[in-house]
Amino acid sequence: MPNQAKNVERAYRLAKERYGQLGVDTDRALKRLVDVSISIHCWQGDDVGGFENAGGALGDGLAVTGNYPGKARTPKQLRDDFEKVLSLLPGRHRFNLHASYAEMNGAKVERDELSADQFKNWIHWAKANKIGLDFNQTYFSHPKVDGGLTLTSPDKAVRKFWIEHGIRCREIGAAFGKALGKTCLTNLWIPDGMKDSPADRKAPRERLADALDEIFAKKLDRKHNVDSVEPKLFGIGAESYTPGSHEFYLGYAVSRGKLLTLDAGHYHPTEGIADKISSVLCFLPEIALHVSRGVRWDSDHVVTLTDELQAIAQEIVWGGYLDRVRIGLDYFDASINRVAAWTIGTRNMIKALLMALVTPVEILKQAELDRDYTTRLALMEEAKTLPFGVVWDFYCLSEEVPVGEHWLCEVKRYEKDVLSKRK
Ligand code: RNT
Ligand code: ZN
């Protein structure tokens, strides 16, 4: 190990010099990066199961495939697994909970009656680990989902139940923010849609807008909680119509002062979210992201270091938007070790941000202003083979987390000692 550290440091000195020739200060890039918190989704740890009822198949537009052993079955196990993940990540990150991760402690509380009481262990744990919490209403995996409909249901009683749930969750979010001194993002996504062509596209959208207005009626201190709405194109069983579409929620967010959550899997298969970032940030002070990887559809594969991921990171960094984009992850793969799935995806997100931070973008932007598109393209391509990996290794070393593939040994050991013993 000491040898490895020495080598990484030596390589870093050379890399720093190389980047310096292009006007990039790698030390400064790392200082910026360490302040970026990724909101890591709890649901990778247990296949979006939650703790309201034991097990329970998913549905309502969501599908998890795979049965790798060792998934977290209790809140304590999920917390232990996530602590393991945190120990493998440079930087300080957040945990993103869903309402279905409430802890009932023997007294079942319905979703329209939830309060911070059911989340006190989460708050306590977050405080002890000095991490922030984010939150989500859970509008799926529940008997009150009315044939795939929640806030858009024509049944008033169904809508009322889910409106109340929305209200309760915002209050829980505010309690998180207040207790932890870190603003909570409460993100609202509903599965509502139609399998086949609807006769009325208008009424469900009008019902949704009204329901949202009721949910958001109470003003909360923006220091404690901010709200976001998450559009989608289609889901399994909702292939023909989604009332909560991109245009719907963009209009809603702009007119009501809400954040918009761009999920990388929620658009047409060849449509990325990177180009949407600077567009919507012309009109919204802040947005949220669900960084994901769709393979042929919104399949929520583990985030890998794709061109799309790099494009997202470039837009955030090169646009100077690091303070206006709440970066969150959203994927779930049950076919591999779940602690590894979390670690791979999050390390990739951080890597992509670092890559963007050490690109000589000022030179690229100047070439563009000079209409010298030849230089822009040439340098963009050369930048791809700069010694980025060395800077990444040095970052992990200085953050005292495993360098390179060494994190995998720790996950394998954890699997052997802990995960494989779970029944
Ligand atoms: C579904 C949305 C939503 C969920 C989570 C579990 O398509 O992306 O964000 O994945 O709420
Ligand atoms: Zn999402």
Short mmCIF file of C-alpha atoms and ligand atoms in Angstrom, two decimals:
data_model
loop_
_atom_site.label_atom_id
_atom_site.label_comp_id
_atom_site.label_asym_id
_atom_site.label_seq_id
_atom_site.Cartn_x
_atom_site.Cartn_y
_atom_site.Cartn_z
CA MET A 1 0.00 0.00 0.00
CA PRO A 2 2.61 2.66 0.90
CA ASN A 3 4.25 1.93 -2.43
CA GLN A 4 0.99 2.41 -4.26
CA ALA A 5 0.48 5.73 -2.50
CA LYS A 6 3.93 6.90 -3.52
CA ASN A 7 3.32 5.91 -7.12
CA VAL A 8 -0.03 7.65 -7.25
CA GLU A 9 1.52 10.80 -5.82
CA ARG A 10 4.40 10.70 -8.28
CA ALA A 11 2.07 10.14 -11.22
CA TYR A 12 -0.16 12.96 -9.98
CA ARG A 13 2.73 15.44 -9.98
CA LEU A 14 3.33 14.68 -13.66
CA ALA A 15 -0.36 14.77 -14.55
CA LYS A 16 -0.77 18.10 -12.75
CA GLU A 17 2.06 19.51 -14.83
CA ARG A 18 0.52 18.22 -18.06
CA TYR A 19 -2.87 19.73 -17.23
CA GLY A 20 -1.14 22.94 -16.20
CA GLN A 21 0.19 23.33 -19.74
CA LEU A 22 -3.45 23.62 -20.84
CA GLY A 23 -4.36 26.09 -18.12
CA VAL A 24 -6.12 23.53 -15.94
CA ASP A 25 -5.45 23.62 -12.20
CA THR A 26 -6.09 20.05 -11.01
CA ASP A 27 -5.73 20.95 -7.31
CA ARG A 28 -8.47 23.51 -7.72
CA ALA A 29 -10.65 21.02 -9.58
CA LEU A 30 -10.37 18.58 -6.68
CA LYS A 31 -11.20 21.29 -4.16
CA ARG A 32 -14.36 22.03 -6.10
CA LEU A 33 -15.27 18.37 -6.46
CA VAL A 34 -15.04 17.55 -2.79
CA ASP A 35 -17.97 19.90 -2.10
CA VAL A 36 -20.28 18.14 -4.54
CA SER A 37 -22.74 15.83 -2.81
CA ILE A 38 -24.47 13.13 -4.79
CA SER A 39 -27.93 12.14 -3.61
CA ILE A 40 -27.71 8.36 -3.56
CA HIS A 41 -30.96 6.44 -3.85
CA CYS A 42 -31.82 4.05 -1.02
CA TRP A 43 -33.72 1.73 -3.36
CA GLN A 44 -30.68 0.13 -5.01
CA GLY A 45 -30.06 -1.63 -1.69
CA ASP A 46 -33.27 -3.65 -1.56
CA ASP A 47 -34.75 -3.71 -5.07
CA VAL A 48 -37.18 -0.84 -4.30
CA GLY A 49 -38.76 -3.08 -1.64
CA GLY A 50 -39.24 -0.71 1.29
CA PHE A 51 -40.22 -1.74 4.78
CA GLU A 52 -43.96 -1.20 5.00
CA ASN A 53 -44.82 -4.79 4.21
CA ALA A 54 -42.43 -7.69 3.97
CA GLY A 55 -41.40 -8.24 0.35
CA GLY A 56 -44.17 -7.57 -2.15
CA ALA A 57 -43.73 -7.56 -5.90
CA LEU A 58 -43.19 -4.22 -7.54
CA GLY A 59 -45.43 -2.94 -10.29
CA ASP A 60 -47.02 0.37 -11.20
CA GLY A 61 -44.52 0.92 -13.96
CA LEU A 62 -41.43 -0.24 -12.10
CA ALA A 63 -39.63 -3.56 -12.62
CA VAL A 64 -36.56 -4.95 -10.93
CA THR A 65 -34.89 -8.04 -12.36
CA GLY A 66 -32.37 -10.37 -10.79
CA ASN A 67 -32.13 -12.27 -7.53
CA TYR A 68 -28.54 -11.83 -6.38
CA PRO A 69 -28.32 -13.00 -2.77
CA GLY A 70 -27.84 -10.70 0.20
CA LYS A 71 -30.30 -7.88 -0.29
CA ALA A 72 -31.10 -5.69 2.70
CA ARG A 73 -34.26 -6.89 4.41
CA THR A 74 -34.34 -4.55 7.40
CA PRO A 75 -33.65 -0.85 7.82
CA LYS A 76 -30.58 -1.72 9.88
CA GLN A 77 -29.19 -3.88 7.06
CA LEU A 78 -29.84 -1.14 4.52
CA ARG A 79 -28.05 1.37 6.71
CA ASP A 80 -25.09 -0.98 7.24
CA ASP A 81 -24.80 -1.60 3.51
CA PHE A 82 -24.93 2.08 2.74
CA GLU A 83 -22.26 2.86 5.32
CA LYS A 84 -20.06 0.36 3.51
CA VAL A 85 -20.74 2.21 0.25
CA LEU A 86 -19.91 5.55 1.84
CA SER A 87 -16.55 4.20 2.94
CA LEU A 88 -15.69 3.54 -0.71
CA LEU A 89 -16.63 6.95 -2.10
CA PRO A 90 -14.53 10.10 -2.12
CA GLY A 91 -16.49 13.13 -0.92
CA ARG A 92 -19.55 13.43 1.34
CA HIS A 93 -22.87 12.33 -0.05
CA ARG A 94 -26.57 12.18 0.74
CA PHE A 95 -29.11 9.40 1.14
CA ASN A 96 -32.35 9.56 -0.77
CA LEU A 97 -35.27 7.84 0.95
CA HIS A 98 -38.73 6.86 -0.25
CA ALA A 99 -41.84 7.04 1.93
CA SER A 100 -42.10 3.25 1.70
CA TYR A 101 -38.96 3.02 3.86
CA ALA A 102 -40.95 4.13 6.90
CA GLU A 103 -40.30 2.15 10.06
CA MET A 104 -43.59 1.24 11.68
CA ASN A 105 -42.18 -0.26 14.88
CA GLY A 106 -45.20 -2.46 15.31
CA ALA A 107 -47.85 0.21 14.72
CA LYS A 108 -48.80 0.32 11.06
CA VAL A 109 -49.39 3.84 9.83
CA GLU A 110 -51.07 4.40 6.46
CA ARG A 111 -49.37 6.50 3.80
CA ASP A 112 -51.81 9.34 4.29
CA GLU A 113 -50.90 9.49 7.97
CA LEU A 114 -47.12 9.25 7.89
CA SER A 115 -45.05 11.68 9.90
CA ALA A 116 -41.41 12.13 10.86
CA ASP A 117 -42.06 9.65 13.70
CA GLN A 118 -41.71 6.77 11.27
CA PHE A 119 -38.36 8.17 10.13
CA LYS A 120 -36.74 9.02 13.44
CA ASN A 121 -34.19 6.20 13.13
CA TRP A 122 -33.24 7.45 9.70
CA ILE A 123 -32.76 10.97 11.02
CA HIS A 124 -30.73 9.74 13.94
CA TRP A 125 -28.53 7.64 11.65
CA ALA A 126 -28.07 10.46 9.14
CA LYS A 127 -27.03 12.80 11.93
CA ALA A 128 -24.53 10.30 13.30
CA ASN A 129 -23.05 9.84 9.81
CA LYS A 130 -23.20 13.58 9.06
CA ILE A 131 -25.11 13.04 5.83
CA GLY A 132 -28.12 14.85 4.38
CA LEU A 133 -31.39 13.12 3.53
CA ASP A 134 -33.63 13.56 0.51
CA PHE A 135 -37.13 12.19 0.20
CA ASN A 136 -39.80 10.92 -2.21
CA GLN A 137 -43.50 10.33 -1.97
CA THR A 138 -44.25 6.68 -2.78
CA TYR A 139 -47.08 6.46 -5.28
CA PHE A 140 -46.61 2.80 -6.17
CA SER A 141 -46.74 -0.69 -4.62
CA HIS A 142 -49.89 0.05 -2.71
CA PRO A 143 -53.53 -1.16 -2.86
CA LYS A 144 -54.78 2.43 -3.19
CA VAL A 145 -53.11 2.73 -6.60
CA ASP A 146 -56.35 2.66 -8.58
CA GLY A 147 -55.73 0.62 -11.74
CA GLY A 148 -52.44 2.45 -12.25
CA LEU A 149 -53.83 5.83 -11.20
CA THR A 150 -53.10 7.99 -8.16
CA LEU A 151 -53.32 11.79 -8.36
CA THR A 152 -55.11 11.63 -11.73
CA SER A 153 -57.74 9.07 -10.69
CA PRO A 154 -61.30 10.16 -11.46
CA ASP A 155 -62.21 8.78 -8.02
CA LYS A 156 -62.15 11.66 -5.58
CA ALA A 157 -61.44 9.46 -2.55
CA VAL A 158 -58.38 7.98 -4.26
CA ARG A 159 -57.08 11.41 -5.16
CA LYS A 160 -57.68 12.65 -1.64
CA PHE A 161 -55.69 9.78 -0.15
CA TRP A 162 -52.73 10.47 -2.41
CA ILE A 163 -52.92 14.24 -1.95
CA GLU A 164 -52.73 13.71 1.79
CA HIS A 165 -49.73 11.44 1.26
CA GLY A 166 -48.05 14.18 -0.77
CA ILE A 167 -48.64 16.72 1.98
CA ARG A 168 -47.34 14.40 4.70
CA CYS A 169 -44.17 13.66 2.79
CA ARG A 170 -43.30 17.31 2.32
CA GLU A 171 -43.58 17.76 6.05
CA ILE A 172 -41.31 14.80 6.62
CA GLY A 173 -38.85 16.32 4.15
CA ALA A 174 -38.94 19.59 6.10
CA ALA A 175 -38.30 17.66 9.32
CA PHE A 176 -35.24 16.05 7.69
CA GLY A 177 -33.93 19.42 6.57
CA LYS A 178 -34.48 21.00 9.94
CA ALA A 179 -32.97 18.18 11.97
CA LEU A 180 -29.91 17.79 9.77
CA GLY A 181 -29.31 21.41 8.79
CA LYS A 182 -29.21 20.36 5.13
CA THR A 183 -32.06 21.21 2.75
CA CYS A 184 -34.08 18.14 1.79
CA LEU A 185 -35.31 17.67 -1.76
CA THR A 186 -38.71 15.98 -1.83
CA ASN A 187 -39.29 14.56 -5.28
CA LEU A 188 -42.71 13.67 -6.60
CA TRP A 189 -43.19 11.04 -9.28
CA ILE A 190 -46.45 9.24 -10.04
CA PRO A 191 -46.87 6.15 -12.20
CA ASP A 192 -50.19 7.30 -13.67
CA GLY A 193 -50.86 6.53 -17.30
CA MET A 194 -52.83 4.53 -19.82
CA LYS A 195 -51.96 1.31 -21.57
CA ASP A 196 -53.98 2.24 -24.61
CA SER A 197 -54.97 5.44 -26.35
CA PRO A 198 -57.05 7.56 -24.02
CA ALA A 199 -60.22 9.30 -25.10
CA ASP A 200 -59.51 12.18 -22.76
CA ARG A 201 -55.99 13.49 -22.39
CA LYS A 202 -57.11 16.72 -20.83
CA ALA A 203 -59.07 15.81 -17.70
CA PRO A 204 -56.33 13.69 -16.03
CA ARG A 205 -53.85 16.53 -16.52
CA GLU A 206 -56.24 19.07 -15.08
CA ARG A 207 -56.85 16.79 -12.12
CA LEU A 208 -53.10 16.39 -11.66
CA ALA A 209 -52.46 20.14 -11.69
CA ASP A 210 -55.19 20.67 -9.09
CA ALA A 211 -53.91 17.83 -6.91
CA LEU A 212 -50.37 19.20 -7.04
CA ASP A 213 -51.60 22.65 -6.07
CA GLU A 214 -53.24 21.11 -3.00
CA ILE A 215 -50.12 19.17 -2.09
CA PHE A 216 -47.93 22.26 -2.38
CA ALA A 217 -50.43 24.70 -0.84
CA LYS A 218 -48.58 24.96 2.45
CA LYS A 219 -45.49 27.12 2.23
CA LEU A 220 -42.49 25.45 3.79
CA ASP A 221 -39.20 27.08 4.69
CA ARG A 222 -37.01 26.55 1.62
CA LYS A 223 -34.06 26.11 3.92
CA HIS A 224 -35.65 22.88 5.13
CA ASN A 225 -37.43 21.46 2.10
CA VAL A 226 -37.66 22.11 -1.62
CA ASP A 227 -40.05 20.25 -3.92
CA SER A 228 -39.42 18.76 -7.30
CA VAL A 229 -41.65 17.12 -9.90
CA GLU A 230 -40.46 14.32 -12.18
CA PRO A 231 -41.85 13.87 -15.69
CA LYS A 232 -41.87 10.65 -17.67
CA LEU A 233 -42.68 9.52 -21.18
CA PHE A 234 -44.12 6.06 -20.63
CA GLY A 235 -44.01 3.09 -18.28
CA ILE A 236 -44.75 -0.60 -18.40
CA GLY A 237 -48.52 -0.77 -18.67
CA ALA A 238 -48.67 2.94 -19.43
CA GLU A 239 -47.27 2.92 -22.94
CA SER A 240 -49.80 5.19 -24.64
CA TYR A 241 -50.28 8.13 -22.32
CA THR A 242 -48.58 9.70 -19.30
CA PRO A 243 -50.38 12.75 -17.91
CA GLY A 244 -47.23 13.81 -16.04
CA SER A 245 -45.24 14.35 -19.20
CA HIS A 246 -42.21 16.58 -19.73
CA GLU A 247 -44.20 19.54 -21.04
CA PHE A 248 -46.75 19.19 -18.26
CA TYR A 249 -44.23 19.32 -15.45
CA LEU A 250 -41.97 21.88 -17.10
CA GLY A 251 -44.94 24.23 -17.25
CA TYR A 252 -45.89 23.32 -13.71
CA ALA A 253 -42.40 23.84 -12.31
CA VAL A 254 -41.90 27.19 -14.06
CA SER A 255 -45.31 28.55 -13.11
CA ARG A 256 -45.23 27.32 -9.50
CA GLY A 257 -41.56 27.81 -8.64
CA LYS A 258 -40.81 24.09 -8.21
CA LEU A 259 -37.73 22.15 -9.21
CA LEU A 260 -37.92 19.83 -12.20
CA THR A 261 -36.32 16.39 -12.00
CA LEU A 262 -34.76 15.22 -15.24
CA ASP A 263 -34.45 11.43 -15.21
CA ALA A 264 -32.07 10.14 -17.87
CA GLY A 265 -34.38 7.19 -18.61
CA HIS A 266 -37.57 9.17 -19.09
CA TYR A 267 -37.31 10.30 -22.68
CA HIS A 268 -37.22 8.73 -26.12
CA PRO A 269 -34.44 6.13 -26.33
CA THR A 270 -32.07 8.39 -28.26
CA GLU A 271 -32.97 11.57 -26.40
CA GLY A 272 -30.49 12.59 -23.70
CA ILE A 273 -31.05 14.92 -20.76
CA ALA A 274 -27.69 16.74 -21.04
CA ASP A 275 -28.97 19.28 -23.54
CA LYS A 276 -32.04 19.99 -21.44
CA ILE A 277 -30.01 21.27 -18.48
CA SER A 278 -29.05 24.70 -19.81
CA SER A 279 -32.46 25.05 -21.47
CA VAL A 280 -34.51 24.62 -18.33
CA LEU A 281 -32.00 26.51 -16.19
CA CYS A 282 -32.77 29.60 -18.27
CA PHE A 283 -36.16 29.57 -16.56
CA LEU A 284 -35.72 27.70 -13.28
CA PRO A 285 -33.35 28.63 -10.46
CA GLU A 286 -32.62 24.98 -9.63
CA ILE A 287 -33.23 21.51 -11.00
CA ALA A 288 -32.69 17.93 -9.87
CA LEU A 289 -31.36 14.97 -11.81
CA HIS A 290 -32.04 11.26 -11.67
CA VAL A 291 -28.96 9.98 -13.38
CA SER A 292 -29.75 6.55 -14.71
CA ARG A 293 -28.95 4.33 -17.68
CA GLY A 294 -31.71 3.10 -19.89
CA VAL A 295 -30.89 0.15 -22.11
CA ARG A 296 -33.45 0.12 -24.92
CA TRP A 297 -36.05 1.42 -22.48
CA ASP A 298 -36.17 3.03 -19.03
CA SER A 299 -34.46 -0.06 -17.64
CA ASP A 300 -32.54 1.67 -14.83
CA HIS A 301 -29.22 -0.10 -15.34
CA VAL A 302 -26.23 0.80 -13.16
CA VAL A 303 -24.72 4.10 -14.26
CA THR A 304 -21.56 3.55 -16.30
CA LEU A 305 -19.08 6.04 -17.70
CA THR A 306 -20.87 6.52 -21.00
CA ASP A 307 -20.77 9.45 -23.40
CA GLU A 308 -24.21 10.38 -22.09
CA LEU A 309 -22.97 10.50 -18.50
CA GLN A 310 -19.98 12.60 -19.55
CA ALA A 311 -22.25 14.95 -21.47
CA ILE A 312 -24.44 15.43 -18.39
CA ALA A 313 -21.41 16.19 -16.21
CA GLN A 314 -19.98 18.57 -18.82
CA GLU A 315 -23.20 20.53 -19.00
CA ILE A 316 -23.33 20.89 -15.21
CA VAL A 317 -19.66 21.82 -14.82
CA TRP A 318 -19.01 23.80 -17.99
CA GLY A 319 -22.25 25.72 -17.54
CA GLY A 320 -21.19 26.71 -14.00
CA TYR A 321 -24.29 25.00 -12.63
CA LEU A 322 -22.84 22.89 -9.81
CA ASP A 323 -24.79 24.94 -7.27
CA ARG A 324 -28.05 24.81 -9.20
CA VAL A 325 -28.28 21.11 -10.01
CA ARG A 326 -29.07 18.57 -7.31
CA ILE A 327 -27.46 15.47 -8.70
CA GLY A 328 -29.23 12.27 -7.74
CA LEU A 329 -29.02 8.70 -8.98
CA ASP A 330 -31.88 6.39 -9.92
CA TYR A 331 -31.21 2.80 -10.93
CA PHE A 332 -31.74 -0.64 -9.48
CA ASP A 333 -30.02 -3.82 -10.48
CA ALA A 334 -30.76 -6.98 -8.50
CA SER A 335 -28.54 -9.20 -10.65
CA ILE A 336 -25.21 -8.16 -9.09
CA ASN A 337 -23.93 -7.38 -5.61
CA ARG A 338 -26.04 -4.38 -4.59
CA VAL A 339 -23.29 -2.67 -2.59
CA ALA A 340 -21.12 -2.90 -5.70
CA ALA A 341 -23.95 -1.58 -7.88
CA TRP A 342 -24.24 1.48 -5.66
CA THR A 343 -20.48 1.97 -5.59
CA ILE A 344 -19.92 1.56 -9.33
CA GLY A 345 -22.66 3.98 -10.29
CA THR A 346 -21.73 6.64 -7.77
CA ARG A 347 -18.01 6.46 -8.45
CA ASN A 348 -18.83 6.87 -12.13
CA MET A 349 -20.92 9.94 -11.46
CA ILE A 350 -18.08 11.50 -9.47
CA LYS A 351 -15.54 10.48 -12.12
CA ALA A 352 -17.61 12.12 -14.85
CA LEU A 353 -17.74 15.35 -12.86
CA LEU A 354 -13.99 15.26 -12.34
CA MET A 355 -13.41 14.64 -16.05
CA ALA A 356 -15.48 17.71 -16.84
CA LEU A 357 -13.66 19.74 -14.18
CA VAL A 358 -10.22 19.02 -15.64
CA THR A 359 -11.12 19.58 -19.28
CA PRO A 360 -9.47 22.75 -20.67
CA VAL A 361 -12.91 24.16 -21.38
CA GLU A 362 -11.79 27.79 -21.42
CA ILE A 363 -9.63 27.07 -24.47
CA LEU A 364 -12.54 25.25 -26.11
CA LYS A 365 -14.92 28.10 -25.45
CA GLN A 366 -12.43 30.64 -26.83
CA ALA A 367 -11.94 28.60 -29.99
CA GLU A 368 -15.69 28.57 -30.40
CA LEU A 369 -15.93 32.34 -29.99
CA ASP A 370 -13.16 32.70 -32.57
CA ARG A 371 -15.21 30.49 -34.92
CA ASP A 372 -12.24 28.16 -34.96
CA TYR A 373 -14.25 24.96 -34.90
CA THR A 374 -11.26 22.98 -36.10
CA THR A 375 -9.37 23.77 -32.91
CA ARG A 376 -12.47 23.13 -30.84
CA LEU A 377 -12.88 19.63 -32.25
CA ALA A 378 -9.17 18.82 -32.23
CA LEU A 379 -8.72 19.82 -28.59
CA MET A 380 -11.94 18.22 -27.46
CA GLU A 381 -10.66 14.93 -28.82
CA GLU A 382 -7.13 15.36 -27.43
CA ALA A 383 -8.62 16.14 -24.02
CA LYS A 384 -10.12 12.67 -23.93
CA THR A 385 -6.71 11.05 -23.50
CA LEU A 386 -5.23 13.41 -20.92
CA PRO A 387 -4.14 11.53 -17.76
CA PHE A 388 -7.47 11.84 -16.05
CA GLY A 389 -7.25 8.45 -14.32
CA VAL A 390 -4.22 9.62 -12.37
CA VAL A 391 -6.10 12.63 -11.03
CA TRP A 392 -8.98 10.34 -10.04
CA ASP A 393 -6.63 7.95 -8.23
CA PHE A 394 -5.02 10.84 -6.42
CA TYR A 395 -8.44 12.12 -5.38
CA CYS A 396 -9.37 8.72 -3.93
CA LEU A 397 -6.00 8.51 -2.17
CA SER A 398 -6.34 11.96 -0.63
CA GLU A 399 -9.89 11.16 0.47
CA GLU A 400 -8.60 7.97 2.07
CA VAL A 401 -10.84 5.65 0.08
CA PRO A 402 -9.70 2.70 -2.05
CA VAL A 403 -7.76 3.58 -5.20
CA GLY A 404 -8.72 1.94 -8.48
CA GLU A 405 -10.25 -1.50 -8.29
CA HIS A 406 -9.24 -2.00 -4.66
CA TRP A 407 -12.73 -1.14 -3.46
CA LEU A 408 -13.91 -4.42 -4.96
CA CYS A 409 -11.90 -6.53 -2.49
CA GLU A 410 -13.68 -4.74 0.33
CA VAL A 411 -17.09 -5.41 -1.20
CA LYS A 412 -16.20 -9.07 -1.73
CA ARG A 413 -15.11 -9.33 1.88
CA TYR A 414 -18.34 -7.68 3.02
CA GLU A 415 -20.28 -10.10 0.88
CA LYS A 416 -18.52 -13.05 2.46
CA ASP A 417 -18.78 -11.80 6.04
CA VAL A 418 -22.19 -10.13 5.97
CA LEU A 419 -24.33 -10.37 2.85
CA SER A 420 -23.97 -14.09 2.22
CA LYS A 421 -25.14 -14.82 5.77
CA ARG A 422 -28.49 -13.14 5.24
CA LYS A 423 -31.53 -15.34 4.76
C1 RNT B 1 -39.74 5.96 -12.09
C2 RNT B 1 -39.01 7.15 -11.60
C3 RNT B 1 -38.85 7.26 -10.10
C4 RNT B 1 -38.51 5.94 -9.44
C5 RNT B 1 -38.16 6.06 -7.98
C6 RNT B 1 -38.13 4.74 -7.30
O1 RNT B 1 -39.67 5.80 -13.45
O2 RNT B 1 -37.79 7.26 -12.23
O3 RNT B 1 -37.93 8.24 -9.81
O4 RNT B 1 -37.49 5.28 -10.09
O5 RNT B 1 -39.00 6.93 -7.38
ZN ZN B 2 -36.42 8.72 -11.50
#
